[in-house]
Amino acid sequence: MKINFLGTCAGTEPMERRRYSSFVMETGDKLYWFDAGEGCSRTAHLMGIDLLNIHSIFISHSHLDHIGGLPGLLWQVTKLSMIQVRELNHGKIKLFLPDLGKLEAIREILQSNMKDYEPYGIKLEILPEEVTDRVLLDDGTVKVTAYHNHHLKKEENEPWRSFSYKVEAEGKILVYSGDVKSYSDLDDALSEGCNALIIETGHFKVDEVYEYCKSKNVDKVLFSHCGKEILEHYEASAQKLKDTFGDNAIICEDRMVIEI
Ligand SMILES: [Zn+2]
């Protein structure tokens, strides 16, 4: 599977050359989108990714550094469909959101734009589903399982609103942390180990990332959602990473493409 990093910055102030969190996993001709920080669809299009191959979108939680680009992504897909006179290659977009209530706000943002397209027979067709702890998708190509984490607080009778994802495709396992409260939130998703772990480094000291990953059966550690500690001490972080993991860990950059 191919992982295209569209945004690798934590939700701090804007940083040079980095947008907020998003990556798209490609297998065959299908695109599986994970989080949608602002501008993610623009970056993907400019990387040469065919947005009309989108199959599904998985949002980890509703903070703006993860969802701020979702209206733009849905709009870009629709716009490209009209400009290129092509339909989506895999039918309606499956949209997995931890809080379906947010969809109404997104629809409202999109509504005025969509009115311009409807005379051309272009509709925004999505199949929304709320994320809970379960297998969200198993389409014979890709299996995606959601695991709640404690990044967002909740009362006892409220549903979980923040998730990490395990993605299985091509005989490989990829785990995406989303944002977590502590790395032990990932223990269940990592119970079988994984070929690659995309781990957020925005809320933790660099040493904590190393210590946790060393204790797990992870082939490749991909640092993303990079926080100020890593970005402001980039050389020292990169050196420490190399000393600890050799070539098996990478501080990801926007527009980086990694095959696992
Ligand atoms: Zn975040």
Coordinates of C-alpha atoms and ligand atoms in Angstrom, one line a residue:
M1 CA 0.0 0.0 0.0
K2 CA 1.1 3.5 -0.8
I3 CA 0.8 6.3 1.9
N4 CA 0.7 9.8 0.6
F5 CA 1.2 12.4 3.3
L6 CA -0.8 15.5 2.7
G7 CA -0.4 17.3 6.0
T8 CA 2.0 16.4 8.8
C9 CA 1.7 19.3 11.3
A10 CA 0.0 19.2 14.7
G11 CA -2.7 21.7 15.5
T12 CA -0.3 24.4 16.5
E13 CA 0.1 27.8 14.7
P14 CA 0.9 27.6 11.0
M15 CA 4.4 26.2 10.3
E16 CA 6.5 26.5 7.2
R17 CA 5.9 23.8 4.5
R18 CA 3.5 21.9 6.7
R19 CA -0.3 21.7 6.7
Y20 CA -2.5 20.1 9.2
S21 CA -3.1 16.3 9.5
S22 CA -4.1 14.2 6.6
F23 CA -2.9 11.3 4.5
V24 CA -4.4 9.2 1.8
M25 CA -3.7 5.4 1.5
E26 CA -3.7 4.1 -2.0
T27 CA -4.2 0.4 -2.9
G28 CA -5.1 -0.6 -6.5
D29 CA -7.0 2.4 -7.9
K30 CA -8.8 3.2 -4.6
L31 CA -8.1 6.1 -2.3
Y32 CA -8.8 5.8 1.5
W33 CA -8.5 9.2 3.1
F34 CA -7.6 9.6 6.8
D35 CA -8.3 13.0 8.4
A36 CA -8.7 16.1 6.4
G37 CA -6.7 19.1 7.6
E38 CA -7.2 22.2 5.6
G39 CA -6.0 22.1 2.0
C40 CA -5.5 18.4 1.9
S41 CA -7.4 18.0 -1.3
R42 CA -5.4 20.8 -3.0
T43 CA -2.2 19.1 -2.0
A44 CA -3.4 15.7 -3.2
H45 CA -4.5 17.1 -6.6
L46 CA -1.2 18.9 -7.0
M47 CA 0.7 15.7 -6.2
G48 CA -1.1 14.1 -9.2
I49 CA -3.5 12.0 -7.2
D50 CA -6.8 11.4 -9.0
L51 CA -9.4 12.6 -6.5
L52 CA -12.2 10.8 -8.4
N53 CA -10.7 7.5 -7.2
I54 CA -11.8 8.3 -3.6
H55 CA -13.5 5.4 -1.9
S56 CA -13.8 6.4 1.7
I57 CA -12.9 9.0 4.3
F58 CA -12.1 8.3 7.9
I59 CA -12.0 11.1 10.4
S60 CA -10.3 10.5 13.8
H61 CA -12.0 13.3 15.7
S62 CA -13.6 16.7 15.0
H63 CA -10.8 19.1 15.9
L64 CA -10.1 21.6 13.1
D65 CA -6.6 20.3 12.4
H66 CA -8.2 17.0 11.4
I67 CA -11.5 18.1 9.8
G68 CA -11.0 21.7 8.6
G69 CA -10.4 20.5 5.1
L70 CA -13.3 18.2 4.8
P71 CA -15.8 20.6 3.2
G72 CA -13.0 21.5 0.7
L73 CA -12.3 17.9 0.0
L74 CA -15.9 17.1 -0.8
W75 CA -16.2 20.2 -2.9
Q76 CA -13.0 19.5 -4.8
V77 CA -14.2 16.0 -5.7
T78 CA -17.5 17.4 -6.9
K79 CA -15.9 20.2 -8.8
L80 CA -13.4 17.9 -10.6
S81 CA -16.2 15.6 -11.5
M82 CA -17.9 18.5 -13.2
I83 CA -14.8 19.9 -14.9
Q84 CA -13.6 16.5 -16.1
V85 CA -17.1 15.3 -16.9
R86 CA -16.4 12.1 -15.1
E87 CA -18.2 10.3 -12.3
L88 CA -16.6 9.0 -9.1
N89 CA -14.9 5.8 -10.0
H90 CA -16.1 3.9 -6.9
G91 CA -19.5 5.3 -6.4
K92 CA -20.7 7.2 -3.4
I93 CA -18.1 8.3 -0.9
K94 CA -18.2 6.5 2.4
L95 CA -17.7 9.0 5.1
F96 CA -16.9 7.8 8.6
L97 CA -17.3 10.5 11.2
P98 CA -17.0 10.2 15.0
D99 CA -19.8 12.7 15.5
L100 CA -22.4 12.7 12.7
G101 CA -23.9 15.9 14.0
K102 CA -20.9 17.7 12.4
L103 CA -22.1 16.6 9.0
E104 CA -25.0 19.0 9.1
A105 CA -22.6 21.9 9.5
I106 CA -20.5 20.6 6.6
R107 CA -23.6 20.2 4.4
E108 CA -24.6 23.8 5.2
I109 CA -21.2 25.1 4.2
L110 CA -21.3 23.2 0.9
Q111 CA -24.9 24.0 0.1
S112 CA -24.5 27.3 -1.7
N113 CA -21.7 25.8 -3.9
M114 CA -23.7 22.7 -4.7
K115 CA -26.7 24.7 -6.0
D116 CA -24.4 25.9 -8.8
Y117 CA -23.7 22.3 -9.8
E118 CA -27.1 20.7 -9.5
P119 CA -28.3 22.1 -12.9
Y120 CA -25.5 20.0 -14.4
G121 CA -26.8 16.9 -12.7
I122 CA -23.9 16.9 -10.3
K123 CA -24.7 15.8 -6.8
L124 CA -22.6 15.3 -3.7
E125 CA -23.3 11.7 -2.9
I126 CA -21.9 10.5 0.4
L127 CA -22.8 7.6 2.6
P128 CA -22.2 8.8 6.2
E129 CA -21.7 6.4 9.1
E130 CA -20.9 7.2 12.7
V131 CA -17.6 5.8 14.0
T132 CA -17.8 3.3 17.0
D133 CA -15.5 0.6 18.2
R134 CA -15.9 -1.9 15.4
V135 CA -14.8 -3.0 11.9
L136 CA -16.0 0.0 9.9
L137 CA -15.2 -1.3 6.4
D138 CA -14.2 -4.7 4.9
D139 CA -14.6 -4.4 1.2
G140 CA -12.4 -7.3 0.2
T141 CA -9.5 -5.0 -0.5
V142 CA -9.2 -3.0 2.7
K143 CA -10.3 -3.6 6.3
V144 CA -10.5 -0.7 8.7
T145 CA -11.1 -1.2 12.4
A146 CA -11.8 1.7 14.8
Y147 CA -10.4 1.8 18.4
H148 CA -11.5 4.7 20.7
N149 CA -8.9 6.7 22.4
H150 CA -9.0 9.2 25.3
H151 CA -7.9 12.3 23.4
L152 CA -11.4 13.8 23.8
K153 CA -13.0 13.7 27.3
K154 CA -16.5 12.3 27.6
E155 CA -19.1 11.7 30.3
E156 CA -20.0 8.2 31.2
N157 CA -23.2 8.1 29.1
E158 CA -21.7 9.8 26.1
P159 CA -20.2 8.0 23.1
W160 CA -16.5 8.0 22.3
R161 CA -15.6 10.8 19.9
S162 CA -11.9 10.2 19.2
F163 CA -10.5 7.2 17.4
S164 CA -7.4 5.4 16.2
Y165 CA -7.5 3.2 13.1
K166 CA -6.0 -0.2 12.1
V167 CA -5.9 -0.6 8.3
E168 CA -5.3 -4.0 6.7
A169 CA -4.5 -4.3 3.0
E170 CA -2.2 -6.3 0.8
G171 CA -1.3 -8.5 3.7
K172 CA 0.1 -5.5 5.6
I173 CA -1.1 -3.7 8.7
L174 CA -0.9 0.0 9.2
V175 CA -2.0 1.7 12.4
Y176 CA -2.9 5.4 12.6
S177 CA -2.9 6.9 16.0
G178 CA -5.0 10.0 15.3
D179 CA -4.5 12.1 18.5
V180 CA -4.2 10.2 21.7
K181 CA -4.1 11.1 25.4
S182 CA -1.3 8.6 26.1
Y183 CA 0.4 6.1 23.9
S184 CA -1.1 3.3 25.9
D185 CA -4.4 4.2 24.0
L186 CA -2.8 2.3 21.1
D187 CA -2.2 -1.0 22.9
D188 CA -5.3 -2.7 21.4
A189 CA -4.7 -1.5 17.9
L190 CA -1.1 -2.7 18.1
S191 CA -1.8 -6.0 19.8
E192 CA -0.6 -7.9 16.6
G193 CA 2.2 -5.4 15.9
C194 CA 2.2 -3.6 12.6
N195 CA 4.2 -3.0 9.4
A196 CA 3.9 0.8 9.9
L197 CA 2.7 3.0 12.6
I198 CA 1.7 6.6 11.8
I199 CA 2.1 8.2 15.2
E200 CA 1.2 11.6 16.4
T201 CA 4.0 13.5 18.1
G202 CA 2.1 16.7 18.9
H203 CA 1.3 16.1 22.5
F204 CA 4.4 14.3 23.7
K205 CA 8.1 14.7 24.4
V206 CA 10.3 13.0 21.8
D207 CA 11.6 10.5 24.3
E208 CA 8.1 9.2 25.1
V209 CA 7.6 8.3 21.4
Y210 CA 10.8 6.3 21.4
E211 CA 10.1 4.5 24.6
Y212 CA 6.6 3.5 23.5
C213 CA 7.5 2.4 20.0
K214 CA 10.5 0.3 21.3
S215 CA 8.1 -1.7 23.4
K216 CA 5.9 -2.7 20.5
N217 CA 6.3 -4.9 17.4
V218 CA 6.4 -2.1 14.9
D219 CA 8.5 -2.4 11.7
K220 CA 8.4 1.2 10.6
V221 CA 7.6 4.3 12.7
L222 CA 6.3 7.3 10.8
F223 CA 6.2 10.5 12.9
S224 CA 3.4 12.8 11.9
H225 CA 1.1 15.4 13.4
C226 CA 4.5 16.8 14.3
G227 CA 4.5 19.2 17.3
K228 CA 6.7 22.1 18.1
E229 CA 9.2 20.1 20.1
I230 CA 10.1 18.1 17.0
L231 CA 9.8 20.9 14.5
E232 CA 11.8 23.4 16.5
H233 CA 14.6 20.9 17.3
Y234 CA 14.4 19.1 14.0
E235 CA 18.1 18.2 13.7
A236 CA 18.4 16.8 17.2
S237 CA 15.1 14.9 16.8
A238 CA 16.2 13.4 13.5
Q239 CA 19.5 12.4 14.9
K240 CA 17.9 10.8 18.0
L241 CA 15.5 9.0 15.7
K242 CA 18.3 7.6 13.7
D243 CA 20.3 6.5 16.8
T244 CA 17.2 4.7 18.2
F245 CA 15.6 3.2 15.1
G246 CA 18.1 3.4 12.3
D247 CA 16.3 3.6 9.0
N248 CA 13.1 2.3 10.5
A249 CA 11.7 5.6 11.6
I250 CA 11.0 8.8 9.6
I251 CA 9.9 12.3 10.5
C252 CA 7.3 12.6 7.7
E253 CA 7.0 15.7 5.5
D254 CA 4.1 17.0 3.5
R255 CA 4.0 15.4 0.0
M256 CA 6.1 12.4 1.2
V257 CA 5.1 9.1 -0.4
I258 CA 5.9 5.9 1.5
E259 CA 5.3 2.3 0.2
I260 CA 4.9 -0.4 2.8
Ligands
ZN1 ZN -4.5 17.2 16.3

